[in-house]
Short mmCIF file of C-alpha atoms in Angstrom, two decimals:
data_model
loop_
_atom_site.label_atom_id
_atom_site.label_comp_id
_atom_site.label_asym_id
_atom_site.label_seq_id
_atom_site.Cartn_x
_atom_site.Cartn_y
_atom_site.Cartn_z
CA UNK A 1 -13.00 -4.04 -3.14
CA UNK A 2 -12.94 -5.10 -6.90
CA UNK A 3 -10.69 -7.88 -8.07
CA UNK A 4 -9.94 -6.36 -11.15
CA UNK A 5 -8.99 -2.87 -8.88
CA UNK A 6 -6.48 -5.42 -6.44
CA UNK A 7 -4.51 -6.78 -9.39
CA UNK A 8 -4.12 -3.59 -11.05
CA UNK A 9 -2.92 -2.08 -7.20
CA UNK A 10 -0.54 -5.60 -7.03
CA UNK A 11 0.55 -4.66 -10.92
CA UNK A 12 1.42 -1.18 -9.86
CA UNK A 13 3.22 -2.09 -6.50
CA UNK A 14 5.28 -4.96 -8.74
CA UNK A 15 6.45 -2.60 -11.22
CA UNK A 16 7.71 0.03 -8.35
CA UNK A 17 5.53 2.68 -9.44
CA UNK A 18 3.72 4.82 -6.31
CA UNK A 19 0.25 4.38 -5.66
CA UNK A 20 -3.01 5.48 -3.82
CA UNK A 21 -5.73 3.57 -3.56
CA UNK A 22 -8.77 6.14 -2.49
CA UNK A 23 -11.55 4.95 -0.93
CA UNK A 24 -14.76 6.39 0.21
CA UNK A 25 -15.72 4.95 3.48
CA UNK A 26 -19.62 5.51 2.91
CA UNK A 27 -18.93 3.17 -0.25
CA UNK A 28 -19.55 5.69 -3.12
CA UNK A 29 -16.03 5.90 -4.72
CA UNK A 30 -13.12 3.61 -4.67
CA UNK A 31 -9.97 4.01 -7.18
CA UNK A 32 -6.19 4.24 -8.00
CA UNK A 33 -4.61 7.10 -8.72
CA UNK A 34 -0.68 6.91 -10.05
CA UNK A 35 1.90 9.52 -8.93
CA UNK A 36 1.64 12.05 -11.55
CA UNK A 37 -1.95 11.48 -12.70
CA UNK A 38 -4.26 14.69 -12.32
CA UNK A 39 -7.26 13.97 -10.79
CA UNK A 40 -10.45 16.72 -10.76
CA UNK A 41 -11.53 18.36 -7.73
CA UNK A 42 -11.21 19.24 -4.64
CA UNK A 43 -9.75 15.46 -3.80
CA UNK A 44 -6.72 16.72 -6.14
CA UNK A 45 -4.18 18.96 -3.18
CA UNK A 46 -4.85 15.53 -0.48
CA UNK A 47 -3.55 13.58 -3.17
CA UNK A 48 -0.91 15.76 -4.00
CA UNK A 49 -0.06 16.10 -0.63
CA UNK A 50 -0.18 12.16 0.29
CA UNK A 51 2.41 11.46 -2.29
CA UNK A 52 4.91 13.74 -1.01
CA UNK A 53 3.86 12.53 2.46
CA UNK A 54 3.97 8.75 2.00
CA UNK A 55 1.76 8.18 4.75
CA UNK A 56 -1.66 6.96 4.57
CA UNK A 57 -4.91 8.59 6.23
CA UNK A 58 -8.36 9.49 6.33
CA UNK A 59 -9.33 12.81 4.99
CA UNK A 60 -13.01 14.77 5.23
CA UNK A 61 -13.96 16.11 1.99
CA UNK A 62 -17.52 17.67 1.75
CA UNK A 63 -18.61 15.56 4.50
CA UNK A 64 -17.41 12.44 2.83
CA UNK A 65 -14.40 10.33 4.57
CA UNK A 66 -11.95 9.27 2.30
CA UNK A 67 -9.34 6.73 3.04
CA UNK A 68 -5.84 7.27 1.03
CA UNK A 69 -3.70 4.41 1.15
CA UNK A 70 -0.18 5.09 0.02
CA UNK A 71 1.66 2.56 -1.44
CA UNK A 72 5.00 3.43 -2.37
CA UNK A 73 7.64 0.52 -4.22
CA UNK A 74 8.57 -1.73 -1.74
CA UNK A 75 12.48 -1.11 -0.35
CA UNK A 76 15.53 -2.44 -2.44
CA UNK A 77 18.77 -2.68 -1.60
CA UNK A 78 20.93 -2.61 -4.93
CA UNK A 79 24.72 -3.81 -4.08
CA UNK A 80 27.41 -3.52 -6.29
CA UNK A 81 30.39 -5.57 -5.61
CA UNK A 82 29.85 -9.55 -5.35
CA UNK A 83 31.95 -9.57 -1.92
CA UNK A 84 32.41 -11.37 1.34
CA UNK A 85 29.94 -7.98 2.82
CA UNK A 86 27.48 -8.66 0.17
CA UNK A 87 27.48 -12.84 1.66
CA UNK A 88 26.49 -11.63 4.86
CA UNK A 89 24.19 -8.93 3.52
CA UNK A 90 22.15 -10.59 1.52
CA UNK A 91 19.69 -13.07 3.82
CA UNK A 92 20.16 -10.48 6.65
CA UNK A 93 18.20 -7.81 4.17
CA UNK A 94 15.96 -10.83 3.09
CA UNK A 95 14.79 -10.97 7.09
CA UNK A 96 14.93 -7.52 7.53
CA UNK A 97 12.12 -7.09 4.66
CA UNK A 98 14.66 -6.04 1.53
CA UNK A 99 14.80 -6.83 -1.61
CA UNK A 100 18.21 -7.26 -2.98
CA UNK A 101 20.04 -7.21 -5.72
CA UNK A 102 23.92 -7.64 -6.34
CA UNK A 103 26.04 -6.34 -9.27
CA UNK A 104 29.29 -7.11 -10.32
CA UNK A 105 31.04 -7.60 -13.37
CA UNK A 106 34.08 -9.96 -12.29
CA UNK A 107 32.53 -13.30 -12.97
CA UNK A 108 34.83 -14.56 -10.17
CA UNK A 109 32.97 -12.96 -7.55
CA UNK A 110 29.65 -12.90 -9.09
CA UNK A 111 29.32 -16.85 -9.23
CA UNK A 112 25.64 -18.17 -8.31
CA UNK A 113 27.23 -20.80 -5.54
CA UNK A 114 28.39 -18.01 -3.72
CA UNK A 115 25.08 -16.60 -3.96
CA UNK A 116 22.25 -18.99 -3.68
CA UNK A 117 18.58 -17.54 -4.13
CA UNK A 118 20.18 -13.76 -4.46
CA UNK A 119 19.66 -11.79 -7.91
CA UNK A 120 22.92 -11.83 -9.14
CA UNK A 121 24.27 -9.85 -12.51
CA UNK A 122 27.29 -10.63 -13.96
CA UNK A 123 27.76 -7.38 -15.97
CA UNK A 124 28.99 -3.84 -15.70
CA UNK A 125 26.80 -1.54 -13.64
CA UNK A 126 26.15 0.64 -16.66
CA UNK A 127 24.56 -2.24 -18.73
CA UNK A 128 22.09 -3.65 -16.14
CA UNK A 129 21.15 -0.04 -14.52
CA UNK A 130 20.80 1.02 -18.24
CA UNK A 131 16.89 0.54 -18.27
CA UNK A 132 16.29 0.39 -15.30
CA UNK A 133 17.12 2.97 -13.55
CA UNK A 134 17.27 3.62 -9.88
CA UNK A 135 14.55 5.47 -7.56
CA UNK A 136 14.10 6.99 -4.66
CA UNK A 137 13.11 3.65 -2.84
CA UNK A 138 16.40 1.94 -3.77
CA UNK A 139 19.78 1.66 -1.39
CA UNK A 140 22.95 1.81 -3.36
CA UNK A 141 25.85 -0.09 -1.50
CA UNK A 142 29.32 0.26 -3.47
CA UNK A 143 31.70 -2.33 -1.93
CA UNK A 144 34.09 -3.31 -4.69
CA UNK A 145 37.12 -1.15 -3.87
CA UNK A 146 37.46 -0.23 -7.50
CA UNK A 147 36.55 2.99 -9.03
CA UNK A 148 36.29 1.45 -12.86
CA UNK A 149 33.28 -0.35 -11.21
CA UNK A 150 31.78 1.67 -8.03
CA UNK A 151 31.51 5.50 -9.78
CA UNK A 152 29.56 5.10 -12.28
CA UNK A 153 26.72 3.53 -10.29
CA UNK A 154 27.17 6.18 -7.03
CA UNK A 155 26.80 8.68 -9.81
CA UNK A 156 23.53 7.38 -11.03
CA UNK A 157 22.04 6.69 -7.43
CA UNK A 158 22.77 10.58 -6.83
CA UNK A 159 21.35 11.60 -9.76
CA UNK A 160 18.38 9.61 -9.06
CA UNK A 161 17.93 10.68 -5.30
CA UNK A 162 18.39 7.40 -3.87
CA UNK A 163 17.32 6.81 -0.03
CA UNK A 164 20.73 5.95 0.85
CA UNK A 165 23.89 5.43 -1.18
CA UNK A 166 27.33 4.36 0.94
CA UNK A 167 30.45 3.67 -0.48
CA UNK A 168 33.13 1.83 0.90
CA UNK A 169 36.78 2.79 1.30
CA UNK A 170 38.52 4.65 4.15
CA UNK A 171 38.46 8.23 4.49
CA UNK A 172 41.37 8.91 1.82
CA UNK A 173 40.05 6.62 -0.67
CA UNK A 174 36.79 8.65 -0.31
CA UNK A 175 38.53 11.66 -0.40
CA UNK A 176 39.64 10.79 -3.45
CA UNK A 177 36.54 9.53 -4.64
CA UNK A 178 35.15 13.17 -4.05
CA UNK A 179 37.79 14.74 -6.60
CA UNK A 180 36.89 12.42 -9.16
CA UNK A 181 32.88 13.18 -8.86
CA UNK A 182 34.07 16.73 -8.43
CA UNK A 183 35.50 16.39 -11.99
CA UNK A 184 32.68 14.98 -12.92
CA UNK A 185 30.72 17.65 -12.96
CA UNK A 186 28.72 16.19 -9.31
CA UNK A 187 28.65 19.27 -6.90
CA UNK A 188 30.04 18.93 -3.21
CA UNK A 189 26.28 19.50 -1.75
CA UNK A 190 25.35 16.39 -3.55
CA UNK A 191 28.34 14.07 -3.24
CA UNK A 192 28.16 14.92 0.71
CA UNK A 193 25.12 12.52 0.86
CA UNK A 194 27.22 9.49 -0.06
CA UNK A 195 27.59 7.74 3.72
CA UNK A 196 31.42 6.67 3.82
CA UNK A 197 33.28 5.47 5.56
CA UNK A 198 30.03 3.17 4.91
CA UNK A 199 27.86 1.81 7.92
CA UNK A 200 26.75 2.87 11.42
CA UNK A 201 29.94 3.72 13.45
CA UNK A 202 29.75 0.25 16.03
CA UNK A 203 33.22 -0.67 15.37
CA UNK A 204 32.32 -3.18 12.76
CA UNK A 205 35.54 -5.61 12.12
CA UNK A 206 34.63 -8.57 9.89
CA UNK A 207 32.53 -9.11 6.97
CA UNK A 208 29.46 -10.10 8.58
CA UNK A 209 29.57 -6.69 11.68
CA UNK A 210 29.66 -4.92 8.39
CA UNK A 211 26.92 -5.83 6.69
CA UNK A 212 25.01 -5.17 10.28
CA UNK A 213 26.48 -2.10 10.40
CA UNK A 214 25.47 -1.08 6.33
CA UNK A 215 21.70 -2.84 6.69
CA UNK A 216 21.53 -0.60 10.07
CA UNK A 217 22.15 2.73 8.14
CA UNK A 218 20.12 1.76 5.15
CA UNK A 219 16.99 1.64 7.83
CA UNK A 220 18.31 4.46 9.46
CA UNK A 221 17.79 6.53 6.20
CA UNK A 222 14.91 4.97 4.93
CA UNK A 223 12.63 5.22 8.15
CA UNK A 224 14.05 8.72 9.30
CA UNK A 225 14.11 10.15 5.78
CA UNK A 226 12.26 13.76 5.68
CA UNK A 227 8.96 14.32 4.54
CA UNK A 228 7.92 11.38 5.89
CA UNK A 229 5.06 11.86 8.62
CA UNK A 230 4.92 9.61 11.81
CA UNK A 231 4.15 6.29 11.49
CA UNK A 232 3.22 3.49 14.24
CA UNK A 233 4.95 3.46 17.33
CA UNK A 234 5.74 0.08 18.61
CA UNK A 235 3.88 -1.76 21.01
CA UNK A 236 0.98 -3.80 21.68
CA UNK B 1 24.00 -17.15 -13.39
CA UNK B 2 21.70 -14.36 -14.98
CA UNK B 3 22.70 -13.43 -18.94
CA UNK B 4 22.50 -9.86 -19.79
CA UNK B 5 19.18 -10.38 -21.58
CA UNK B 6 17.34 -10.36 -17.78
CA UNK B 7 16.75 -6.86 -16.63
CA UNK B 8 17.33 -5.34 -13.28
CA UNK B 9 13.21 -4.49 -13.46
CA UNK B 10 12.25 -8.58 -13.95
CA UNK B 11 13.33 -9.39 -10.97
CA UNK B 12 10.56 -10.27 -8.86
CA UNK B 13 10.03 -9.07 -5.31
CA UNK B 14 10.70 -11.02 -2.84
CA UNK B 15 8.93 -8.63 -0.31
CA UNK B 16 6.10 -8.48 -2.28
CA UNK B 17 6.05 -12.24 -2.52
CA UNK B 18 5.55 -12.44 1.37
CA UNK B 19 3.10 -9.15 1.07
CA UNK B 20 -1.01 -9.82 1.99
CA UNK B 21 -2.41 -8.11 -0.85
CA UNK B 22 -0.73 -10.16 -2.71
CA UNK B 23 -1.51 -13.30 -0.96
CA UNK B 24 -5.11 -12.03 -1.60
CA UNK B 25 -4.92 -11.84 -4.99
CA UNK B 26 -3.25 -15.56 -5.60
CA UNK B 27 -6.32 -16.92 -3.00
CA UNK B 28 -9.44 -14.95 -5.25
CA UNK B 29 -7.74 -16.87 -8.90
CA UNK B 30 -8.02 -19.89 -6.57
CA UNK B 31 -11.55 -19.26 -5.97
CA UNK B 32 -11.37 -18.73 -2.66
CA UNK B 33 -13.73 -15.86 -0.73
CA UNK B 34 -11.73 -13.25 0.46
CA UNK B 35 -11.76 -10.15 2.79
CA UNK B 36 -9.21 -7.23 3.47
CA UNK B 37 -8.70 -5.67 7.00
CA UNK B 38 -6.87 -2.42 6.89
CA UNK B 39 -6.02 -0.20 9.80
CA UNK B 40 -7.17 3.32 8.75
CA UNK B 41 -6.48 4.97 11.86
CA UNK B 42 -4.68 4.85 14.93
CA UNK B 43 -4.30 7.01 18.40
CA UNK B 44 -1.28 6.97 20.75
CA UNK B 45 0.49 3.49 20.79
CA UNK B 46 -0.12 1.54 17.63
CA UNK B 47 1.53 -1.64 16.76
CA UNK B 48 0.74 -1.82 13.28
CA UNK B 49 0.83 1.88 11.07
CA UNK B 50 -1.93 3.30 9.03
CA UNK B 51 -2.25 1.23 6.06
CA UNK B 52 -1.36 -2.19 7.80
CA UNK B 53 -3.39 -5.26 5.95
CA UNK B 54 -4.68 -8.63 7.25
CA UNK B 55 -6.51 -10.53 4.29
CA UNK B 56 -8.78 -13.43 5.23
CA UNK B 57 -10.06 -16.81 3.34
CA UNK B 58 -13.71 -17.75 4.03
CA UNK B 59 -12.00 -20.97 6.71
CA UNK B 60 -10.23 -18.64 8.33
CA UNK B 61 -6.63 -18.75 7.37
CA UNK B 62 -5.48 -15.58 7.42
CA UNK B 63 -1.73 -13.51 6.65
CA UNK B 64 -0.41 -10.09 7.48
CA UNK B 65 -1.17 -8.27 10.57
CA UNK B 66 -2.90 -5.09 12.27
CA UNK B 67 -2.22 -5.54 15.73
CA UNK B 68 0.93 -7.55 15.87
CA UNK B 69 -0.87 -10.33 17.27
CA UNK B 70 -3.47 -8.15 20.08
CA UNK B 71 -6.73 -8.41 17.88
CA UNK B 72 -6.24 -10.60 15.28
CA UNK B 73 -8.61 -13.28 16.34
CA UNK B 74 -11.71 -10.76 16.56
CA UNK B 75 -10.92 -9.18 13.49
CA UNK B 76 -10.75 -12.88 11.50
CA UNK B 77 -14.25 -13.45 13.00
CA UNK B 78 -15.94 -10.16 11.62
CA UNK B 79 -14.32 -10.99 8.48
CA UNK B 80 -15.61 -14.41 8.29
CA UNK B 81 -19.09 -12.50 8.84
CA UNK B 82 -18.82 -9.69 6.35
CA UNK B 83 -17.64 -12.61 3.31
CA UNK B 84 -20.89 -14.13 4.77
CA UNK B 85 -22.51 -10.80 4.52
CA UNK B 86 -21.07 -8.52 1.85
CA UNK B 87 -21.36 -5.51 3.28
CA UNK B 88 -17.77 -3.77 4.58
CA UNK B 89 -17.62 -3.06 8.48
CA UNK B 90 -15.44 -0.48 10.35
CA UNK B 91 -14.11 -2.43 13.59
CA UNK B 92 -12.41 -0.23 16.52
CA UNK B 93 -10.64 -1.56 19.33
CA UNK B 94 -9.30 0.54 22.24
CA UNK B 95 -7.37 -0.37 25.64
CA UNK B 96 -7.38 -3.49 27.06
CA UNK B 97 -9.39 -3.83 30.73
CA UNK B 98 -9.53 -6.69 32.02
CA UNK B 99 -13.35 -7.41 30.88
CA UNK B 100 -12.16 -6.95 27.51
CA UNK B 101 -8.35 -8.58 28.18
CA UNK B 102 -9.06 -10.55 24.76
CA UNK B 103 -10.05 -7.95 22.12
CA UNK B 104 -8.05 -5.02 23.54
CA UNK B 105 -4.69 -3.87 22.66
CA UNK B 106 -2.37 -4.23 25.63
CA UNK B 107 0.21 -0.69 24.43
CA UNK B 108 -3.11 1.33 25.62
CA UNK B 109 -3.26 2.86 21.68
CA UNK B 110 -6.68 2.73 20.04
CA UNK B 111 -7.08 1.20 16.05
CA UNK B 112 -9.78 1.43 13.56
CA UNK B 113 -9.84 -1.47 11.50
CA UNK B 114 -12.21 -1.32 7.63
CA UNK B 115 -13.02 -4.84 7.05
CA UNK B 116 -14.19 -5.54 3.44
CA UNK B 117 -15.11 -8.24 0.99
CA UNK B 118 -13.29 -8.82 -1.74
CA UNK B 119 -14.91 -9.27 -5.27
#
């Protein structure tokens, strides 16, 4: 494997883009290709077809074994709402293998001493999702309680097709919720894929069951999201 | 606290951080010799899913996994001989019996393992 080829996979993987590295086993080829990039050949429907997969494999073309290693952006968890949840939720994603990010634009809640060594923006959610924008490998978590500030973001995780996005609030609250994305032009098939009441159903009471209940779903979706083939088992 | 002139997309990765290719990459500025294990295929019980990496120095200190612990040891020392070497090696390992208790994966699944220098 090339240097040069590693840091431009590293590069790639940094920047959240998707990513296969092909290989031919016998040595003669060995390359990136980004989602979206056209490639010649007969090599061009496997890589099609590994992208929308996400799983990585060996595949016989012409007698040559290639080996297609998928590497989509690493998981992120983006949280808006600075909150006692968001405490407990942050170094529980850390250990769980999630990076996380938390939003909020009352500079009360969003202080750095109640958030040591978490990303932490002290702004509206429209001004720091502005450029850049969610993806598909990103969690939304809307905790704040306040529609001024959770909307707009659930909107934008919809729109961009989000693994998971939860909202918090009780049943009428997200009732209510639903109206106002109704008016919003966001249609019922879509809105249904908010999770809310937010979390796994365990009975979560305090701050801290909550954010094990919320980190539980978020793997839920991510790892049983469809078009995904198997991966490992566990064992060993 | 962050200012509004740091983006959501500088915020560096904290997964990626911890992640072996990326370990590799900080070891080969160093000027250390490196190799890359990657599991490229696995039957029945795996541990570790297609496209799992353990990287290597040329002492022997090594990060990530493809076995969750089973094989590690035998896969450091082919590495150690393919830096030595240059040429890439495909490694398999199958069920454990007891004559091969130390190189065999105990869940009964079978891995392939591509071994490869990098640089």
């Amino acid at each position: 494997m090339e240097q040069t080829l590693l840091q431009d996979l590293n590069a790639e993987r940094q920047a959240r883009r998707a990513v296969i590295r092909l290989t031919a086993l016998d040595g003669s080829d060995d390359r990136l290709v980004r989602e979206g990039e056209t490639i010649e050949g007969p090599l061009a429907s496997i890589v099609e077809a590994a992208f929308r997969r996400g799983t990585s494999r060996i595949e016989e073309v012409y007698g040559t074994s290639y080996f297609l290693n998928v590497h989509v952006p690493p998981p992120r968890i983006v949280v808006i709402g600075a909150v006692h949840i968001s405490q407990a939720l942050a170094p529980m994603a850390a250990i769980a293998g999630y990076d996380l990010t938390i939003i909020d634009p009352r500079t009360a809640f969003a202080t750095p001493e109640r958030f040591e060594g978490t990303a932490l923006f002290a702004d509206w959610p429209e001004d720091v999702l502005k450029d850049a924008p969610l993806d598909r490998y990103t969690a939304l978590v809307a905790v704040t309680h306040d529609p001024k500030i959770d909307d707009y973001p659930i909107q934008a995780a919809l729109k961009a097709g989000c693994f998971y996005v939860g909202a918090l609030g009780s049943r009428k609250t997200h009732g209510k919720r639903l109206e106002r994305l109704g008016e919003a032009g966001v249609s019922e098939d879509v809105a249904a894929r908010i999770k809310a009441p937010i979390g796994l159903d365990i009975g979560a009471a305090s701050p801290g069951e909550i954010a094990v209940a919320i980190l539980g779903e978020i793997i839920e979706s991510l790892r049983r999201r469809p078009l995904v083939g198997p991966s490992g088992s566990t064992g060993g | 606290m962050m200012t509004q002139s740091i983006e959501l997309a500088a915020v560096p990765s904290a997964v990626l951080a911890d992640d072996p290719l990326v370990i590799a990459e900080g070891w080969a500025k160093e000027g250390r010799s490196v190799a890359v294990a990657t599991v490229v295929e696995t039957w029945g019980s795996a541990p570790r899913p297609v496209g799992s990496h353990l990287v290597i120095d040329g002492e022997g200190n090594f990060e990530g996994s493809v076995s969750g612990g089973c094989v590690e040891g035998a896969v450091v020392s082919e590495a150690l001989d393919v830096i030595s070497a240059g040429a890439p090696r495909m490694l398999e390992f199958g069920v454990a019996d007891e004559t091969a208790w130390r190189v065999g994966l105990s869940c009964g699944g079978r891995i392939r393992v591509y071994v490869e220098k990098l640089g």
